[in-house]
Amino acid sequence: MAPPHSLRSRRLARAGQAVTQRTGDAQPHHTASLIDSMDLRVDIVRRGGCATCEARGLGCDEALPACNACRLAQLPCPGYAVHIQWPTELLDVTPTARPLPRPAAFSSFGLPSKEDGLVLHFMKNVARFALAIDYHGNGYRKFATLALHDPMILDAVLAVARSHLSRWHGTVDVESRFYLKKAIGQLQQRFRSPHLLKSETTVVAMLLLATYEVFNGSSKWKHHYHAIAGWTQAFSAAVDLDPFLKTWITLLDTQSGLNCGTALIPQVAAWTAPSPARPSTTSAIDPFLGCSVHLPHLMLQGAQLYQRVSADAVSSEELEQRIDSLQAQIRACEIVPSDRDPPFFAITCYNGVEAVTAMDEFTQHNYMNKAIATAEIFRHATHVYVHRIRGDAMQARDEIQQSVNAVFSWLAQVPDAVGPGANVGWALVVIGTELDDEERREYIRCRWKALQVLGIGNTEAAARLLEEVWSKRDVARLFNEPMPRWQDVMRSSGADQILI
């Protein structure tokens, strides 16, 4: 039978191992402080040799730090039993009624505290900033929850959250690319497995990676967009995609078409097209996009028409007919509050119209007015965009000036970048390119500064684009030269952007 002090030593060793396993790497300071608080008194106890020599039936010379028998046999020498004594001043201390608080090693999500904080930031802030109107059932939060069960989605969420948090706080980002590389590596493995490739989670990861690049103001989002286009064409018919994901893909496709002249996903036209399942109400506002649920389909048609004009694939007569038809349909998207047809929120790509409930703050009448104002800003910006498909960027038209004036009137009702005003970047570019008045230009600059507080980098790229357009516009007016479209200016600078 082992001596009592030997049993105590082994029990304390096992207890120390258990503490270390529970705390892990998340709280190394806790174990250290626990040990430092002990006044350990270690006494070497001679008891006939080390445990290895006893087990082998050998005589032990009890040399330190290792006996010669173990050293010659190249065996680890466990040394000798130790007495571990608590300081005498602690032996009579009465325990407190309630244990002192200890730092938790894990969160309620079951993640290390740092990663828990990033997931929480994604759900509380990124999910709110990345769309126009926060609502119950927000898809960003739903897929962040999915991340707790899918390492690939988790790494993509952590990359977006870490990158955004650094920009938001104005600190150097040294961690997000670590998570980004892990997510991309796991995504590449998915492409080697046909069963996993067609999973909905695969396209969620690609959308998150595209969001990472958009938030950083990088044009690398296009690589992910091309992959999403390929996935959608290959698998969307076989996968029952969530309406939120369809709307997310619609945002990328319409922005690529409007800004870059390349809309690559034909399924988007079907998702957004009018259908018998979708009532003809004009008062439904998409909380993700911030515009009428009927407007994305018309935006896409405008982008396709712009693409044909750029390729000289449409006659002047057909162009005028298409523009007139589009303008009439855009006018029909006007949000006019009434008791008979009150405004409400719905997802564009839902098969039908299912109202969603905005978060509590948006139930206030003032916030509904902001949502209506944002929808009207998008409608008037689309009017201007379609007018400018003709290519006469310097030619003034009464309809364009009316829409510009209307947008400035509506912007006054969305005074800040929180809520509906968070995603008006594309509209600011479209309307801003029409401005020659320095006072109005300065107002747009102030709006950019407000948006940049949100920590979303593509607004900075959009502001730089608009400054370059204004510079070229001033030169063109001075020398009576033709003014290139803002899309051409963006492409010539190599900075294709998602501007919303």
XYZ file of C-alpha atoms in Angstrom:
500
model
C 0.000 0.000 0.000
C 1.333 3.402 -0.985
C 2.104 5.863 1.819
C -0.574 8.515 2.531
C 1.620 11.322 1.258
C 2.033 9.468 -2.052
C -1.745 9.193 -2.447
C -2.152 12.885 -1.697
C 0.465 13.742 -4.306
C -1.233 11.683 -6.997
C -4.668 13.077 -6.198
C -3.371 16.647 -6.351
C -1.636 15.897 -9.636
C -4.853 14.490 -11.093
C -6.781 17.503 -9.794
C -4.277 19.858 -11.400
C -4.627 18.034 -14.718
C -8.404 18.275 -14.513
C -8.256 22.018 -13.859
C -5.913 22.484 -16.795
C -8.189 20.472 -19.114
C -11.263 22.467 -18.088
C -9.665 25.839 -18.493
C -7.734 24.985 -21.656
C -6.106 27.802 -23.537
C -8.979 30.220 -22.996
C -8.000 31.133 -19.411
C -4.330 30.280 -18.744
C -4.057 33.063 -16.199
C -6.679 31.450 -13.989
C -4.689 28.264 -13.322
C -1.505 30.273 -12.831
C -3.114 32.581 -10.301
C -4.558 29.577 -8.456
C -1.120 28.011 -8.143
C 0.539 31.322 -7.257
C -1.901 31.770 -4.378
C -0.587 28.597 -2.719
C 2.479 28.705 -0.493
C 3.629 25.225 -1.484
C 6.176 23.622 0.801
C 7.873 20.696 -0.930
C 9.858 18.206 1.125
C 11.776 15.344 -0.428
C 10.716 12.159 1.366
C 13.136 9.272 1.351
C 11.173 6.068 1.073
C 13.556 3.555 -0.395
C 13.891 4.858 -3.926
C 11.844 6.096 -6.870
C 8.706 4.362 -8.083
C 10.426 3.039 -11.233
C 13.151 1.295 -9.254
C 10.582 -0.130 -6.861
C 8.526 -1.501 -9.748
C 11.637 -3.080 -11.298
C 12.827 -4.453 -7.957
C 16.087 -2.541 -8.176
C 18.009 -0.680 -5.579
C 17.784 3.085 -6.015
C 20.638 5.440 -5.156
C 18.080 8.265 -4.779
C 20.261 10.650 -6.770
C 18.735 13.931 -7.871
C 17.343 15.080 -10.225
C 17.216 11.472 -11.519
C 18.591 8.292 -10.029
C 21.471 6.590 -11.839
C 19.479 3.377 -12.394
C 16.792 5.222 -14.400
C 19.390 7.322 -16.199
C 21.402 4.285 -17.332
C 18.225 2.466 -18.398
C 17.069 5.623 -20.254
C 13.813 5.586 -18.325
C 12.006 8.621 -16.911
C 12.677 8.944 -13.209
C 9.503 10.017 -11.385
C 11.506 11.332 -8.465
C 10.203 11.055 -4.965
C 6.971 11.695 -3.184
C 6.323 15.235 -1.988
C 4.405 16.773 0.867
C 2.236 19.685 -0.351
C 1.144 21.779 2.620
C -1.283 24.694 2.644
C -0.061 27.748 4.556
C -1.069 27.509 8.206
C -2.776 30.936 8.013
C -5.247 29.481 5.506
C -6.176 26.390 7.467
C -8.640 28.180 9.777
C -10.145 30.569 7.213
C -13.932 30.383 7.162
C -15.238 29.963 3.566
C -17.269 32.846 2.146
C -21.013 32.494 1.881
C -20.832 32.757 -1.924
C -17.879 31.638 -4.057
C -15.895 34.375 -5.739
C -16.655 34.850 -9.442
C -14.342 33.034 -11.808
C -13.765 33.896 -15.437
C -15.640 31.498 -17.690
C -13.597 29.523 -20.181
C -16.544 28.919 -22.496
C -19.582 30.893 -23.573
C -23.205 29.982 -23.759
C -22.555 29.097 -27.434
C -19.982 26.512 -26.386
C -17.168 28.525 -28.005
C -13.991 30.019 -26.530
C -14.661 33.495 -25.200
C -12.925 35.345 -28.068
C -14.870 33.508 -30.758
C -18.048 33.830 -28.726
C -17.602 37.598 -28.753
C -17.165 37.607 -32.536
C -20.291 35.522 -33.134
C -22.186 37.827 -30.795
C -20.877 40.868 -32.716
C -22.028 39.295 -35.979
C -25.516 38.650 -34.627
C -25.938 42.013 -32.885
C -24.203 44.402 -35.280
C -23.243 42.897 -38.644
C -26.722 41.409 -39.011
C -28.167 44.864 -38.348
C -25.832 46.927 -40.541
C -25.882 44.612 -43.558
C -29.517 45.238 -44.419
C -31.932 48.126 -44.489
C -34.391 47.101 -41.782
C -33.716 44.656 -38.965
C -36.544 42.182 -38.528
C -37.537 39.063 -36.630
C -36.191 36.072 -38.536
C -33.237 38.072 -39.907
C -31.433 35.572 -42.121
C -27.983 36.714 -41.024
C -28.756 35.649 -37.464
C -30.269 32.380 -38.611
C -27.146 31.409 -40.516
C -24.899 32.584 -37.696
C -26.722 30.068 -35.508
C -26.102 27.444 -38.190
C -22.398 28.210 -37.807
C -22.404 26.614 -34.360
C -22.898 23.252 -36.090
C -20.780 23.801 -39.216
C -17.060 24.677 -38.867
C -16.898 26.119 -42.397
C -19.775 28.532 -41.756
C -18.314 29.357 -38.342
C -14.945 30.345 -39.802
C -16.649 32.467 -42.483
C -18.770 34.215 -39.836
C -15.699 34.792 -37.646
C -13.792 36.267 -40.608
C -16.581 38.734 -41.407
C -17.092 39.638 -37.744
C -13.387 40.083 -36.924
C -12.755 42.205 -40.016
C -15.802 44.390 -39.415
C -15.084 44.811 -35.706
C -11.556 46.041 -36.456
C -12.775 48.636 -38.953
C -15.620 49.669 -36.669
C -13.209 50.283 -33.779
C -10.440 51.690 -35.973
C -7.933 49.002 -34.995
C -5.530 46.912 -37.062
C -7.027 43.633 -38.246
C -4.527 40.817 -37.739
C -6.880 37.859 -37.301
C -9.659 37.856 -39.894
C -7.518 36.384 -42.668
C -6.705 33.419 -40.432
C -10.409 32.568 -40.270
C -10.835 33.445 -43.956
C -8.162 30.971 -45.069
C -9.686 28.232 -42.931
C -13.130 28.854 -44.424
C -11.785 28.865 -47.994
C -9.843 25.654 -47.335
C -12.954 23.893 -46.075
C -14.963 25.250 -49.009
C -12.410 23.809 -51.436
C -12.861 20.432 -49.765
C -16.616 20.746 -50.290
C -16.028 21.068 -54.031
C -14.456 17.606 -53.996
C -17.587 16.045 -52.492
C -20.684 16.112 -54.762
C -22.997 15.398 -51.839
C -21.723 18.324 -49.771
C -21.264 20.614 -52.763
C -24.980 20.923 -53.450
C -25.794 21.582 -49.789
C -27.355 24.943 -48.958
C -24.529 25.570 -46.495
C -22.048 25.662 -49.383
C -23.679 28.703 -50.952
C -24.062 30.286 -47.488
C -20.281 30.081 -47.078
C -19.690 31.615 -50.517
C -22.098 34.459 -49.749
C -20.315 35.142 -46.458
C -16.949 35.192 -48.228
C -18.340 37.637 -50.796
C -19.656 39.762 -47.924
C -16.178 39.760 -46.364
C -14.708 41.276 -49.537
C -17.580 43.749 -50.008
C -17.218 44.971 -46.425
C -13.488 45.463 -47.067
C -14.165 47.497 -50.202
C -12.311 44.914 -52.297
C -13.198 43.866 -55.844
C -12.394 40.239 -54.933
C -16.104 39.743 -54.248
C -16.430 39.049 -57.990
C -14.538 35.752 -57.660
C -17.071 34.512 -55.126
C -19.920 35.945 -57.206
C -18.814 33.875 -60.210
C -18.698 30.769 -58.021
C -22.164 31.564 -56.644
C -23.456 32.008 -60.207
C -22.087 28.596 -61.175
C -23.512 26.945 -58.070
C -26.933 28.546 -58.591
C -27.179 27.427 -62.195
C -26.069 23.905 -61.296
C -28.022 23.209 -58.116
C -30.753 25.791 -57.439
C -33.391 23.683 -59.210
C -32.593 20.698 -56.980
C -32.237 22.617 -53.706
C -35.086 24.394 -51.943
C -33.190 27.599 -51.263
C -34.219 29.791 -48.367
C -35.926 33.017 -49.627
C -33.366 35.055 -47.678
C -30.544 33.384 -49.600
C -32.323 34.032 -52.885
C -32.651 37.709 -51.971
C -28.983 37.804 -50.945
C -28.021 36.346 -54.344
C -30.401 38.807 -56.022
C -28.562 41.698 -54.375
C -25.220 40.510 -55.770
C -26.605 39.838 -59.242
C -28.484 43.118 -59.620
C -25.545 45.135 -58.295
C -23.163 43.348 -60.645
C -25.517 44.085 -63.524
C -26.196 47.713 -62.601
C -22.590 48.619 -61.840
C -20.469 46.268 -63.938
C -22.837 45.352 -66.765
C -22.623 41.622 -66.021
C -25.633 39.893 -64.471
C -24.751 36.192 -64.622
C -27.581 34.416 -62.809
C -30.708 33.871 -64.959
C -32.555 32.346 -61.998
C -32.743 35.779 -60.354
C -35.121 37.030 -63.053
C -37.485 34.154 -62.262
C -37.212 34.664 -58.493
C -38.090 38.356 -58.719
C -40.613 38.279 -61.583
C -44.310 39.032 -60.915
C -46.322 35.855 -60.449
C -49.924 34.878 -59.633
C -48.707 33.786 -56.186
C -47.527 37.322 -55.474
C -50.334 39.873 -55.111
C -49.979 43.091 -57.069
C -49.733 45.216 -53.927
C -47.263 48.074 -54.291
C -46.807 48.716 -50.576
C -44.507 45.790 -49.693
C -40.956 46.869 -48.759
C -38.099 44.374 -48.697
C -36.260 44.768 -45.341
C -33.026 43.377 -46.810
C -32.857 45.592 -49.904
C -34.785 48.595 -48.582
C -36.909 49.014 -51.721
C -40.265 47.857 -53.072
C -40.370 44.085 -53.592
C -41.195 44.798 -57.259
C -38.191 47.046 -57.914
C -35.333 44.452 -58.056
C -36.885 42.833 -61.140
C -37.016 46.219 -62.877
C -33.453 47.021 -61.768
C -32.344 43.769 -63.368
C -34.153 44.630 -66.592
C -32.458 48.028 -66.585
C -29.065 46.368 -66.056
C -29.701 43.975 -68.949
C -30.728 46.868 -71.192
C -27.563 48.766 -70.212
C -25.538 45.658 -71.093
C -27.151 45.473 -74.548
C -26.570 49.183 -75.161
C -22.909 48.804 -74.189
C -22.620 46.003 -76.763
C -24.471 48.035 -79.458
C -27.078 45.281 -79.594
C -30.220 47.450 -79.551
C -31.617 49.973 -82.011
C -32.467 53.536 -81.015
C -36.177 52.933 -81.545
C -36.228 49.784 -79.425
C -34.157 51.519 -76.754
C -36.672 54.351 -76.395
C -39.567 51.895 -76.214
C -37.853 49.819 -73.547
C -36.917 52.880 -71.508
C -40.464 54.266 -71.628
C -41.891 50.888 -70.578
C -39.422 50.527 -67.709
C -40.063 54.055 -66.460
C -43.814 53.417 -66.350
C -43.284 50.222 -64.319
C -40.877 51.987 -61.954
C -43.441 54.741 -61.347
C -45.955 52.031 -60.431
C -43.652 50.940 -57.575
C -44.297 54.141 -55.640
C -45.069 53.514 -51.962
C -48.187 55.537 -51.165
C -49.372 54.957 -47.573
C -53.103 54.463 -47.261
C -55.562 52.768 -44.936
C -56.611 50.451 -47.755
C -53.061 49.384 -48.637
C -50.772 50.126 -45.650
C -47.015 49.551 -46.101
C -45.538 46.348 -44.699
C -42.310 44.351 -44.898
C -41.857 41.242 -47.046
C -39.000 39.266 -48.617
C -38.689 39.795 -52.379
C -37.885 36.204 -53.327
C -40.573 34.585 -51.224
C -43.013 32.659 -53.419
C -45.915 34.941 -52.660
C -46.077 37.732 -50.106
C -45.505 36.824 -46.478
C -45.214 39.774 -44.147
C -42.286 39.837 -41.725
C -42.237 41.777 -38.487
C -39.650 44.473 -37.960
C -37.762 44.630 -34.690
C -39.498 46.564 -31.930
C -37.960 49.943 -32.712
C -39.323 49.833 -36.249
C -42.893 49.429 -35.103
C -42.856 53.129 -34.344
C -44.546 55.304 -36.926
C -41.403 57.384 -37.442
C -39.362 54.345 -38.469
C -41.985 53.217 -40.967
C -41.735 56.684 -42.501
C -37.966 56.172 -42.804
C -38.520 52.835 -44.523
C -40.918 54.450 -47.007
C -38.424 57.267 -47.629
C -35.637 54.756 -48.338
C -37.832 52.816 -50.758
C -38.641 56.039 -52.602
C -34.957 56.998 -52.733
C -34.235 53.702 -54.495
C -37.163 54.185 -56.874
C -36.038 57.647 -57.962
C -32.414 56.504 -58.288
C -33.625 53.720 -60.583
C -35.509 56.316 -62.654
C -32.257 58.248 -63.114
C -30.279 55.084 -63.891
C -32.703 54.071 -66.655
C -32.722 57.592 -68.121
C -28.924 57.517 -68.330
C -28.861 54.222 -70.243
C -29.144 56.419 -73.333
C -25.562 57.481 -72.690
C -26.052 61.252 -72.633
C -24.488 61.738 -69.223
C -24.228 65.514 -69.575
C -27.629 66.159 -71.111
C -30.082 67.525 -68.572
C -33.631 66.209 -68.557
C -36.521 67.537 -66.539
C -37.421 64.025 -65.350
C -33.909 63.499 -64.009
C -33.893 66.789 -62.127
C -37.286 65.996 -60.625
C -35.976 62.669 -59.330
C -32.808 64.306 -57.962
C -34.869 66.893 -56.084
C -37.184 64.173 -54.778
C -34.247 62.141 -53.457
C -32.881 65.117 -51.515
C -36.334 65.636 -50.048
C -36.564 61.985 -48.978
C -32.985 61.935 -47.628
C -34.006 64.585 -45.105
C -36.415 62.012 -43.628
C -33.623 59.455 -43.195
C -31.171 61.622 -41.234
C -28.766 58.940 -40.031
C -27.099 55.720 -41.132
C -28.851 53.467 -38.625
C -31.730 51.384 -39.929
C -33.191 52.173 -43.360
C -30.424 54.664 -44.154
C -27.696 52.023 -43.889
C -27.781 50.792 -47.490
C -28.441 53.835 -49.682
C -24.897 53.862 -51.095
C -25.885 52.901 -54.644
C -28.570 55.593 -54.718
C -26.072 58.205 -53.487
C -23.734 57.343 -56.368
C -26.478 57.427 -59.021
C -27.906 60.725 -57.773
C -24.507 62.190 -56.911
C -23.260 61.866 -60.486
C -25.962 64.366 -61.521
C -24.745 67.113 -59.182
C -22.862 70.241 -60.171
C -23.850 72.338 -57.158
C -21.066 72.295 -54.548
C -23.478 72.617 -51.632
C -25.326 69.470 -52.630
C -22.065 67.657 -53.239
C -20.961 68.542 -49.722
C -24.222 67.148 -48.371
C -23.510 63.839 -50.129
C -20.000 63.843 -48.624
C -21.563 64.175 -45.175
C -23.800 61.200 -45.910
C -20.757 59.141 -46.861
C -19.076 60.030 -43.572
C -22.161 58.889 -41.688
C -22.189 55.576 -43.556
C -18.477 55.033 -42.946
C -19.094 55.067 -39.201
C -20.761 51.668 -39.711
C -17.370 50.162 -40.581
C -18.382 48.892 -44.032
C -15.518 49.516 -46.434
C -17.375 49.606 -49.751
C -18.858 52.995 -48.793
C -15.335 54.436 -48.786
C -14.749 53.039 -52.277
C -18.082 54.493 -53.421
C -17.148 57.911 -52.032
C -13.825 57.831 -53.904
C -15.636 56.836 -57.095
C -18.024 59.756 -56.798
C -15.171 62.216 -56.236
C -13.499 60.970 -59.417
C -16.774 61.266 -61.348
C -17.210 64.852 -60.135
C -13.667 65.704 -61.194
C -14.245 64.334 -64.695
C -17.653 65.987 -64.867
C -16.150 69.391 -64.033
C -13.493 68.985 -66.722
C -16.086 67.872 -69.279
C -18.266 70.893 -68.552
C -15.294 73.238 -68.742
C -14.140 72.002 -72.154
C -17.564 70.939 -73.464
C -16.454 67.318 -73.758
C -18.582 64.165 -73.518
C -18.871 62.787 -70.022
C -18.370 59.022 -69.547
C -20.877 57.054 -67.488
C -19.983 56.519 -63.845
C -19.890 52.772 -64.571
C -17.139 53.413 -67.126
C -15.222 55.501 -64.595
C -15.496 52.695 -62.052
C -14.280 50.044 -64.490
C -11.399 52.187 -65.747
C -10.160 52.504 -62.162
C -10.368 48.727 -61.694
C -12.614 49.104 -58.663
C -15.808 47.214 -59.491
C -17.896 47.535 -56.342
C -21.124 46.506 -54.690
C -22.334 49.994 -53.836
C -25.446 49.260 -51.783
